[in-house]
Tab-separated table of C-alpha atoms and ligand atoms in Angstrom:
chain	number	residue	atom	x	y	z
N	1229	UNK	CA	126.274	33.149	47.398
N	1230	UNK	CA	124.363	34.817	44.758
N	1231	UNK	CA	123.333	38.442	45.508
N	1232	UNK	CA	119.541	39.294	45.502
N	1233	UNK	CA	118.954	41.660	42.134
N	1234	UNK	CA	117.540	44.642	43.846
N	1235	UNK	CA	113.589	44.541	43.775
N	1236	UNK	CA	111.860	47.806	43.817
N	1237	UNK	CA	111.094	49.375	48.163
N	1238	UNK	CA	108.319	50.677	49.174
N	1239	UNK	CA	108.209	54.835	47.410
N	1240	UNK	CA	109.528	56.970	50.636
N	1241	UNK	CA	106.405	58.620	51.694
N	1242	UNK	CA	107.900	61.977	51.714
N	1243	UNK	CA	110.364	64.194	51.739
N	1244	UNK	CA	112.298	63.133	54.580
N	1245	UNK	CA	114.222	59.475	54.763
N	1246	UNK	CA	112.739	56.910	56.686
N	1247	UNK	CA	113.581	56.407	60.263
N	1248	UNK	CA	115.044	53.127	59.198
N	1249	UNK	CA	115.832	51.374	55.933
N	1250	UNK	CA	117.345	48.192	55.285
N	1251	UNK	CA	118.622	47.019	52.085
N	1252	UNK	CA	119.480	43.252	51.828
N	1253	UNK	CA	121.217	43.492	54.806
N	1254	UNK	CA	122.634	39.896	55.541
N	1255	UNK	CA	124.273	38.709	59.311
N	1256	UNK	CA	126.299	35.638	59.653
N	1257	UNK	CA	127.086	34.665	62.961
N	1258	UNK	CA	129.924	32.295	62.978
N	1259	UNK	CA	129.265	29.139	64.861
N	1260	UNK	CA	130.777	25.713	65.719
N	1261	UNK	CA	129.334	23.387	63.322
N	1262	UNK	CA	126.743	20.946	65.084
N	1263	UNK	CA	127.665	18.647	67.902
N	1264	UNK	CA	131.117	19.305	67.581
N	1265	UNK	CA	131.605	21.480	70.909
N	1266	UNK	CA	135.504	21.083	70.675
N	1267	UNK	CA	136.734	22.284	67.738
N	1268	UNK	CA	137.924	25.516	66.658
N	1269	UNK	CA	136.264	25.022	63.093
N	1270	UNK	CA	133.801	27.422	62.684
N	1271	UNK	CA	130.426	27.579	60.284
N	1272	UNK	CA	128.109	31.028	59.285
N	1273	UNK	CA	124.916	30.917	60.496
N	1274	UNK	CA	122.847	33.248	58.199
N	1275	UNK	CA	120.627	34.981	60.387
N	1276	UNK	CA	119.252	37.490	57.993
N	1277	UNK	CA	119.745	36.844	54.708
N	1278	UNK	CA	118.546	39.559	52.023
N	1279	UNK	CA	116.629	41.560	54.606
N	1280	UNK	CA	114.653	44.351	52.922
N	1281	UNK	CA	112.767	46.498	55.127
N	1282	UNK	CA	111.588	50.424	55.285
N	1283	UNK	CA	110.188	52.208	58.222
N	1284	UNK	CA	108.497	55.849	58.166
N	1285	UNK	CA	108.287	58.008	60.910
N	1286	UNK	CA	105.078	57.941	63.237
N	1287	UNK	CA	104.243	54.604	62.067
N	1288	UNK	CA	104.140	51.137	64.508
N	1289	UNK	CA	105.843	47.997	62.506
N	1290	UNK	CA	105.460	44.596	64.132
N	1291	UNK	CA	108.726	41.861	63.609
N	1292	UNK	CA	106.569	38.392	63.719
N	1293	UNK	CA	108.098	34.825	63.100
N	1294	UNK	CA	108.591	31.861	65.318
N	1295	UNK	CA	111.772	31.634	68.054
N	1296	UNK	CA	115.271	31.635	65.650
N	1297	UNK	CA	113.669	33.446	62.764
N	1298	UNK	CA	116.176	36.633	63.504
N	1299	UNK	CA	113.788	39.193	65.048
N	1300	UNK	CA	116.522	39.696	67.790
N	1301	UNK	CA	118.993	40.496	65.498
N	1302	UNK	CA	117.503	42.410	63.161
N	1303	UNK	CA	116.364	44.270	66.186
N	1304	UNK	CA	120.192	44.279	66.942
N	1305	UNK	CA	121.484	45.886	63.687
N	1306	UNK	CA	118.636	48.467	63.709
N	1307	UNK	CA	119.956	49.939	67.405
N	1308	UNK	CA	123.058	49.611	65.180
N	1309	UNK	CA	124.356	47.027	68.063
N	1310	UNK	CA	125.505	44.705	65.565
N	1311	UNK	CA	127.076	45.153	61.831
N	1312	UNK	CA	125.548	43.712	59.067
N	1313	UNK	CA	127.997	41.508	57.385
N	1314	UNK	CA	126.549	42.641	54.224
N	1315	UNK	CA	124.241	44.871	52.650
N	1316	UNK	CA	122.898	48.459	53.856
N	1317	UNK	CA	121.061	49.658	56.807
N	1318	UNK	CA	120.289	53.286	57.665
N	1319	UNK	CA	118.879	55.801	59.950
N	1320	UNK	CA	117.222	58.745	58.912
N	1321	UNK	CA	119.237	58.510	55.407
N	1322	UNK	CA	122.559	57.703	57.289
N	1323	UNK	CA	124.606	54.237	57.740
N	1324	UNK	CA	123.072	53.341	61.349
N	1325	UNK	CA	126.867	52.762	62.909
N	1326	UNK	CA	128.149	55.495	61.809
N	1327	UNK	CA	125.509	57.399	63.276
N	1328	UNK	CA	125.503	55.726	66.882
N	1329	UNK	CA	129.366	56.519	66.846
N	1330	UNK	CA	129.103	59.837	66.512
N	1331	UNK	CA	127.503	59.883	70.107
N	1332	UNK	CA	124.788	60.054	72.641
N	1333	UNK	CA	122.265	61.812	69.863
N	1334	UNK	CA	121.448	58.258	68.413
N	1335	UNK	CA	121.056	56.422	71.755
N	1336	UNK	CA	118.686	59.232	73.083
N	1337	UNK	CA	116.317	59.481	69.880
N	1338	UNK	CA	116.015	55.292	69.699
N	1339	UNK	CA	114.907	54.093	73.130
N	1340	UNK	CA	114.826	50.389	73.559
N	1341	UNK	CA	112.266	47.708	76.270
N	1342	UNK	CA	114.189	45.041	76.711
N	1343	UNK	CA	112.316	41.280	76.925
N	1344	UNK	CA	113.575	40.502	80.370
N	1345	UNK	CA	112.522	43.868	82.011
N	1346	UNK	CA	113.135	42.952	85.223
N	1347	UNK	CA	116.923	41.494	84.601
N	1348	UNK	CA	117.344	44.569	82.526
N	1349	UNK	CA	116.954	46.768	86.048
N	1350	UNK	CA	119.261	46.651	88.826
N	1351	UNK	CA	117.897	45.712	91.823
N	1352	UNK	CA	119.486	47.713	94.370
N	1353	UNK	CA	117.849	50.840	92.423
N	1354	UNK	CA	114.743	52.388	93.699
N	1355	UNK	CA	112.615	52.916	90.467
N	1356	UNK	CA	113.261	56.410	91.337
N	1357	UNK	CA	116.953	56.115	90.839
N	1358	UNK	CA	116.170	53.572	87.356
N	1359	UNK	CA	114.067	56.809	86.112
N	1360	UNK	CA	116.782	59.224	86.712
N	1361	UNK	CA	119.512	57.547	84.761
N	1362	UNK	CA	119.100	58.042	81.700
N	1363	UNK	CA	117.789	61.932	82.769
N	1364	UNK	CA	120.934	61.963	84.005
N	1365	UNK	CA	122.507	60.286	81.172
N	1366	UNK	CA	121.711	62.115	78.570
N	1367	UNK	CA	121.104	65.521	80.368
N	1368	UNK	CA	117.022	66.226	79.863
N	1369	UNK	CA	116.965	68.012	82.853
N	1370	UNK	CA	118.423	69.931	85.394
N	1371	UNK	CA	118.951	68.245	88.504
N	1372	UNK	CA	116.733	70.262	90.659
N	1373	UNK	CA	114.038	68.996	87.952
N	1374	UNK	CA	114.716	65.599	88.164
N	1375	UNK	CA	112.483	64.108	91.011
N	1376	UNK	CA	109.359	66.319	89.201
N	1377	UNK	CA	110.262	65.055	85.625
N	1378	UNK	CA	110.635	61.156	87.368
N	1379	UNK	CA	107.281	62.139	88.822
N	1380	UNK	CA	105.871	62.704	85.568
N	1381	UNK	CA	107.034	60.113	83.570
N	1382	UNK	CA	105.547	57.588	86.490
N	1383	UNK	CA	102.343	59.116	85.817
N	1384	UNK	CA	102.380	58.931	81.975
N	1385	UNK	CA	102.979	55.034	81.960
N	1386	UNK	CA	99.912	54.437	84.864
N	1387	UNK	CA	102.191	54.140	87.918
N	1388	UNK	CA	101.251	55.728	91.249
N	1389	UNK	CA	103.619	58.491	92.438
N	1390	UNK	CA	104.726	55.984	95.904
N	1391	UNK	CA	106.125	53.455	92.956
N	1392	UNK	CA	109.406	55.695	93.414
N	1393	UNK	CA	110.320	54.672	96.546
N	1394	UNK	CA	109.794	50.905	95.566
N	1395	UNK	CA	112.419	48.240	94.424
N	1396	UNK	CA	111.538	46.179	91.429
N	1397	UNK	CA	111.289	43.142	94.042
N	1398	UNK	CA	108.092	44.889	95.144
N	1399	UNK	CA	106.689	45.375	91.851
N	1400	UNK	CA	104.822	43.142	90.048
N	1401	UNK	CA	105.304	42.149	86.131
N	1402	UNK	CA	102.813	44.356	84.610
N	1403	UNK	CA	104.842	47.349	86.742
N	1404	UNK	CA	108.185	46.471	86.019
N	1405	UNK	CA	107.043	46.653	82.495
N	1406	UNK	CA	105.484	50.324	83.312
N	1407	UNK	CA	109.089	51.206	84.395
N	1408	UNK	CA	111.553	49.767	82.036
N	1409	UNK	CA	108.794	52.030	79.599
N	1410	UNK	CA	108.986	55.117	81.436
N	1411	UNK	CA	113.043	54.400	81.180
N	1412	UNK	CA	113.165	54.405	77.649
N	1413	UNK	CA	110.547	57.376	77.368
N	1414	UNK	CA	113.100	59.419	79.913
N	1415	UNK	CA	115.306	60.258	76.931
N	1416	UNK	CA	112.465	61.698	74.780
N	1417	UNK	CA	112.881	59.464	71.759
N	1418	UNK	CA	111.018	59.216	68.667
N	1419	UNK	CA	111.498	55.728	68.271
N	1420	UNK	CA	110.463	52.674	70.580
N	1421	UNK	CA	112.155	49.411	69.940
N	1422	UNK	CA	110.542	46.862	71.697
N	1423	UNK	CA	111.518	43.305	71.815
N	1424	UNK	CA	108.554	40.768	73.135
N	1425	UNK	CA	108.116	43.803	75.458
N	1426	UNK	CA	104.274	41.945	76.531
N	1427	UNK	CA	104.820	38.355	76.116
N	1428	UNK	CA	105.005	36.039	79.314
N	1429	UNK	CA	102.610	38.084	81.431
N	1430	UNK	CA	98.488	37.649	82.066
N	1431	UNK	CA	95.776	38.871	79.135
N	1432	UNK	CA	94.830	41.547	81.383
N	1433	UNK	CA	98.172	42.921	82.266
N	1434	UNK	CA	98.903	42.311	78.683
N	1435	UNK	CA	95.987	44.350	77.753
N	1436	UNK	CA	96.418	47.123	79.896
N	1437	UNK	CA	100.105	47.375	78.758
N	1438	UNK	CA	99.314	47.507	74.783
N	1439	UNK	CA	96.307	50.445	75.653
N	1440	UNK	CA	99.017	52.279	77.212
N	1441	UNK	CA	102.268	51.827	74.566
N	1442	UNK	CA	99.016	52.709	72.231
N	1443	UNK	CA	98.322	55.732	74.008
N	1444	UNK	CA	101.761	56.529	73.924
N	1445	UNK	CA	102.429	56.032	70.614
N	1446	UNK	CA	99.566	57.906	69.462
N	1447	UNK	CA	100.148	61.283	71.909
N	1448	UNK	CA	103.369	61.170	71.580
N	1449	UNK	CA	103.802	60.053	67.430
N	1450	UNK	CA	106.570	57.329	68.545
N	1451	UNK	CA	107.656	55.139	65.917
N	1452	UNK	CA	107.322	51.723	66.934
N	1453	UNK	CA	108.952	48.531	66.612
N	1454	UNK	CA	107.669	45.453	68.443
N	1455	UNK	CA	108.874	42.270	68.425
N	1456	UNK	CA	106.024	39.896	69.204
N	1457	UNK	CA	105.089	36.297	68.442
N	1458	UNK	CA	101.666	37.155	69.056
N	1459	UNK	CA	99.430	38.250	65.855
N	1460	UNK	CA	96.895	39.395	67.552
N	1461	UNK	CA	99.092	41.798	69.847
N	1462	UNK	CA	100.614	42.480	66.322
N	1463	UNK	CA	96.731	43.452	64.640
N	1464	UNK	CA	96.212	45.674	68.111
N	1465	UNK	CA	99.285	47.524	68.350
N	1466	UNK	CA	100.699	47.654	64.958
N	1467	UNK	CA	99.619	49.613	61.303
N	1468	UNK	CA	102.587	47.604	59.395
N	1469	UNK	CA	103.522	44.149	60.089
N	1470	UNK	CA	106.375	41.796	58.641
N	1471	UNK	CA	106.544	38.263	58.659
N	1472	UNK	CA	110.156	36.234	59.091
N	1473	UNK	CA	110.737	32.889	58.635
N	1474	UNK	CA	114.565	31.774	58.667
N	1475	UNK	CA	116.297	34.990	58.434
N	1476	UNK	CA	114.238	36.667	55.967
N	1477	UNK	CA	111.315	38.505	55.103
N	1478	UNK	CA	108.687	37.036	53.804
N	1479	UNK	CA	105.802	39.738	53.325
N	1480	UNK	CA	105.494	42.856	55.124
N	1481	UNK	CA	102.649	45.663	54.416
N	1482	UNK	CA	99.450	46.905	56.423
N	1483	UNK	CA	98.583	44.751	59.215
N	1484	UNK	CA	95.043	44.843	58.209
N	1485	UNK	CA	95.629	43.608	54.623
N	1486	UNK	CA	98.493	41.310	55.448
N	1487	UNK	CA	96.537	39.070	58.150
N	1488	UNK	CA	92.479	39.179	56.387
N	1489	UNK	CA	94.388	38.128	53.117
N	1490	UNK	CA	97.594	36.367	53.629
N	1491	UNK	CA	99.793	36.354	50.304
N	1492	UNK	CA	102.731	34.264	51.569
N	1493	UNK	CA	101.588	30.723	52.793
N	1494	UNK	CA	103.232	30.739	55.622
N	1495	UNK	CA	101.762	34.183	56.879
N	1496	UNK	CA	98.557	32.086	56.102
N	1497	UNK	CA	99.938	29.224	58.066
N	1498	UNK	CA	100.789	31.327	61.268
N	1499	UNK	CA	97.384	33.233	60.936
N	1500	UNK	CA	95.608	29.732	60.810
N	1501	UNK	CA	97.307	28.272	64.149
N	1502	UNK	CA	96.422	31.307	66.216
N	1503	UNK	CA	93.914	30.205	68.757
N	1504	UNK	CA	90.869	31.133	67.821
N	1505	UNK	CA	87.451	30.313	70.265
N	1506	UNK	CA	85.357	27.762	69.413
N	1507	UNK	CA	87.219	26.654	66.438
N	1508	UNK	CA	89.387	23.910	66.234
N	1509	UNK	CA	93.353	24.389	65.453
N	1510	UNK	CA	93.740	23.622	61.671
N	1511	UNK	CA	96.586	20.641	61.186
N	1512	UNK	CA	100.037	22.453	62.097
N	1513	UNK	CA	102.513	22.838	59.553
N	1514	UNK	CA	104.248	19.441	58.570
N	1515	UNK	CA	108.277	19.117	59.535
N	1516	UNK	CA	110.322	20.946	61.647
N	1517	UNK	CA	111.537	24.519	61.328
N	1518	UNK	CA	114.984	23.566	59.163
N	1519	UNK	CA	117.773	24.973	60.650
N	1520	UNK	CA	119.991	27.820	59.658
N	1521	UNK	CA	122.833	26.184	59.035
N	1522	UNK	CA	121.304	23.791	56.660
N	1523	UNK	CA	118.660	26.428	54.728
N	1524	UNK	CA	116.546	24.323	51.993
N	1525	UNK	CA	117.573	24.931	48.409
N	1526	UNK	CA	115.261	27.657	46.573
N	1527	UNK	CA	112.659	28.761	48.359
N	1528	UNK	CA	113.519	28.250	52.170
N	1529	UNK	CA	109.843	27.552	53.309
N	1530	UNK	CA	109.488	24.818	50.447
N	1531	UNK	CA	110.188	21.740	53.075
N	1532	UNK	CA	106.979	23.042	54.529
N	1533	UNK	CA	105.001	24.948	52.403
N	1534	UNK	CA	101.241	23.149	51.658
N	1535	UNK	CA	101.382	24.407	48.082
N	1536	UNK	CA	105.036	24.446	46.933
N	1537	UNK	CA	105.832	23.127	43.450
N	1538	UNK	CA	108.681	22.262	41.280
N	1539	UNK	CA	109.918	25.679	41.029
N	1540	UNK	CA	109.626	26.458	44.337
N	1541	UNK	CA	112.922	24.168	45.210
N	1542	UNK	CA	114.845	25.739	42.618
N	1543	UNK	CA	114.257	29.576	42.976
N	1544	UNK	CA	114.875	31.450	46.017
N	1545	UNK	CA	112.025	34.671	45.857
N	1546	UNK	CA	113.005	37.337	47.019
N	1547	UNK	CA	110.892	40.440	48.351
N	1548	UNK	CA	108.465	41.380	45.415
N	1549	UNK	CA	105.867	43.781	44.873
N	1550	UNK	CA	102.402	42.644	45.786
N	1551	UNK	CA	100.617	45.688	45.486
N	1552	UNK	CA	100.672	49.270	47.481
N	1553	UNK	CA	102.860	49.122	50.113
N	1554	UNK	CA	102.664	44.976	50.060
N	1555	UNK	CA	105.447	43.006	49.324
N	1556	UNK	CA	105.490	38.819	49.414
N	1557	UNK	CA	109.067	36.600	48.916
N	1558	UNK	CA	106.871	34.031	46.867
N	1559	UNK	CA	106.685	32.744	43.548
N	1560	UNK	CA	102.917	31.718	44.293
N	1561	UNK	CA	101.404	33.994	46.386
N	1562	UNK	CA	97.947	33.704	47.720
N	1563	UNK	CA	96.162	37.274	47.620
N	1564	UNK	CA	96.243	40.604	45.138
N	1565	UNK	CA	97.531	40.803	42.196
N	1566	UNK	CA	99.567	37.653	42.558
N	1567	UNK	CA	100.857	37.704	38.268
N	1568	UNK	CA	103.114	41.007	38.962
N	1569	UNK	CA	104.951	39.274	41.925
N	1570	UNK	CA	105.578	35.858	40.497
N	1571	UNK	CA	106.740	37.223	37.089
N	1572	UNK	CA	108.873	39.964	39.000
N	1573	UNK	CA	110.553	37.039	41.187
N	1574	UNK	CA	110.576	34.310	38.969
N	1575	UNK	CA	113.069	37.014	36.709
N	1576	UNK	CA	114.905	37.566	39.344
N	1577	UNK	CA	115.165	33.950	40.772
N	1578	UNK	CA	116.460	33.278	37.274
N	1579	UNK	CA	119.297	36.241	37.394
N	1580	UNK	CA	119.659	35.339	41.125
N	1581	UNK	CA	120.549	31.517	40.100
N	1582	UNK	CA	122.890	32.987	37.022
N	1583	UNK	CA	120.667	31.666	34.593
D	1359	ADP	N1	125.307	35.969	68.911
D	1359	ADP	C1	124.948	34.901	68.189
D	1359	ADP	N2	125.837	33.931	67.855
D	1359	ADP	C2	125.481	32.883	67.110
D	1359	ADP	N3	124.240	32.661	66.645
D	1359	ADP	C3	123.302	33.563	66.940
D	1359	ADP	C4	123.587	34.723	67.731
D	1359	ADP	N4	122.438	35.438	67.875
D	1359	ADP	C5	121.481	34.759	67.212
D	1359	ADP	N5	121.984	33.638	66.645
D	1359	ADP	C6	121.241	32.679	65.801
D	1359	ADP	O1	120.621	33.428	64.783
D	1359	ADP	C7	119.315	32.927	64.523
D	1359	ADP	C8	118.295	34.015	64.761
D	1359	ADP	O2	118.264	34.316	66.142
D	1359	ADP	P1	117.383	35.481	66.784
D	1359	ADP	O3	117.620	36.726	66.033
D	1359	ADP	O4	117.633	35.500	68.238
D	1359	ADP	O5	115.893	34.952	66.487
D	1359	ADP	P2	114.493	35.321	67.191
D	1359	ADP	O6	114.682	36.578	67.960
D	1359	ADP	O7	113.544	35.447	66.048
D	1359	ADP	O8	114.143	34.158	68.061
D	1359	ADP	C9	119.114	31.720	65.439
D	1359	ADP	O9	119.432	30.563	64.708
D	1359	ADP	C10	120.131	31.971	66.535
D	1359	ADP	O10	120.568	30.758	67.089
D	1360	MG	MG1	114.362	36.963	70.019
């Protein structure tokens, strides 16, 4: 496998690293090849493959692409749960493992919601006891501070001081969403990791939740990252958004710019089949999402993409340089200043292929 040529990152902002960075970080899970439950043969899956991603303090970054594109694991190696196999990924300017082995500092600063909030809380705990953990845990507070400082954090996320005495059995979705939020807030964290932290629950409930992780974000200058399907829970919640399909990035930049003006024709394609009232769906994409063991040759959206050419199945484009702070993995994309990108990928799909 070819290595991507490095393609310039986004300029740091500032003087101090990003909270994250990611540089063509690569996972390969090994699997059993297809249909084939018995045998010990095994085959890599590349999850994320050439994964290129920066994110500054204070700022909100949404992780969109359909189920399997590798949101959950890139999620994964930025808690530093899982290694890349290859390629670079750092915290604040430091390898991200090497950092959560140190100890608790890591753990306390990067709070995570899990998806299934309610598996993710014991239910023998009164919401009380679920708050005071990780005080506990990590040692915020004193213990004769603790029901006050559970007190508080109930009231920052919307939750009525008698939720403490509940079990999650008595809560309903929207509140066991308010608490596995005020759990990851206990620690005092800078950074939210969120993973589909909204999805599955009613447009009001999902409304009320995004004002308050907006809120939150805002008072408190969290930096955010949120896992969502959803592009319009995305445009609400999120400045920075980046788009996976099949283990990769395929543009990232300001939400704004990214979803009035596509680049990448399958950000265009996902922005087109969200619901919209009173207009009809526009024809879905042909084919089925390819699978990762199997990625297409070149360009891995080609089997799909409504204006691939020639090339397109030849050269694999990797994250270029749209304009400020945008960045498209395509030889022919849609928006800005589209001659830059496809000369800047083109020479690297051509040192890429060894040509
Ligand atoms: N622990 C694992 N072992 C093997 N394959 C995995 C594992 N975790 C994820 N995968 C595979 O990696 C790909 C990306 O998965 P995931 O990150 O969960 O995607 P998403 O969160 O976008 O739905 C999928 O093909 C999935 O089957
Ligand atoms: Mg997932």
């Amino acid at each position: 496998m070819t290595k991507p040529i490095a393609s310039p990152l986004p300029e740091a902002s500032g003087p101090r690293p990003p909270v994250f960075e990611l540089v063509d970080v690569e996972k390969i899970f090994q699997v059993r090849p297809p249909g084939r439950r018995f045998t010990r043969e095994t085959v890599g899956l590349r999850a994320l493959d050439g994964v290129r991603l920066r994110v500054e303090a204070g700022t909100s970054l949404a992780l969109v692409g359909e189920s399997g594109s590798g949101k959950s694991t890139l999620l994964r190696v930025l808690l530093g749960l899982d290694a890349p196999s290859d390629g670079r990924a750092y915290y604040r300017g430091r390898p991200i493992r090497e950092v959560r082995a140190e100890g608790p500092a890591f753990a306390r600063d990067v709070a995570m919601v899990y998806q299934d909030a309610r598996g993710s809380l014991d239910p023998r705990m009164t919401v009380r006891a679920l708050i005071a953990e990780p005080l506990r845990h990590f040692d915020i507070v004193p213990e004769a501070e603790i029901a006050a400082r559970v007190a508080h954090l109930l009231e920052r996320v919307g939750l009525p001081a008698d939720a403490a005495r509940r079990y999650p059995s008595g809560l309903s979705g929207g509140q066991i969403r308010r608490v596995a939020i005020a759990r990851a807030l206990a620690s005092e964290p800078s950074v939210l990791v969120a993973d589909e932290a909204v999805s599955g629950l009613d447009v009001s409930t999902q409304a009320q939740l995004l004002t308050l992780l907006q809120r939150l974000q805002r008072e408190m200058g969290l930096t955010l990252v949120f896992i969502t399907h959803d592009l319009g829970v995305a445009s609400f919640l999120c400045a920075e958004i980046a788009i996976m399909y099949l283990g990769r990035i395929v543009e990232t930049g300001p939400t704004d710019a990214v979803l009035s003006a596509p680049a990448h024709p399958y950000s265009a394609a996902l922005r087109a089949a969200a619901p919209r009232f009173f207009e009809p769906l526009p024809e879905p994409l042909p084919g089925e999402i390819p699978s990762p063991l199997d990625l297409p040759k070149g360009c891995r959206f080609s089997t799909r993409c409504p204006v691939a050419q020639a090339d397109c199945r030849a050269r694999d484009p990797y994250l270029g340089r749209l304009d400020a702070g945008r960045f498209v993995a395509c030889l022919f994309p849609q928006a800005g200043d589209a001659t830059t990108v496809s000369a800047l990928s083109q020479e690297e799909g051509a040192e890429a292929s060894g040509a």
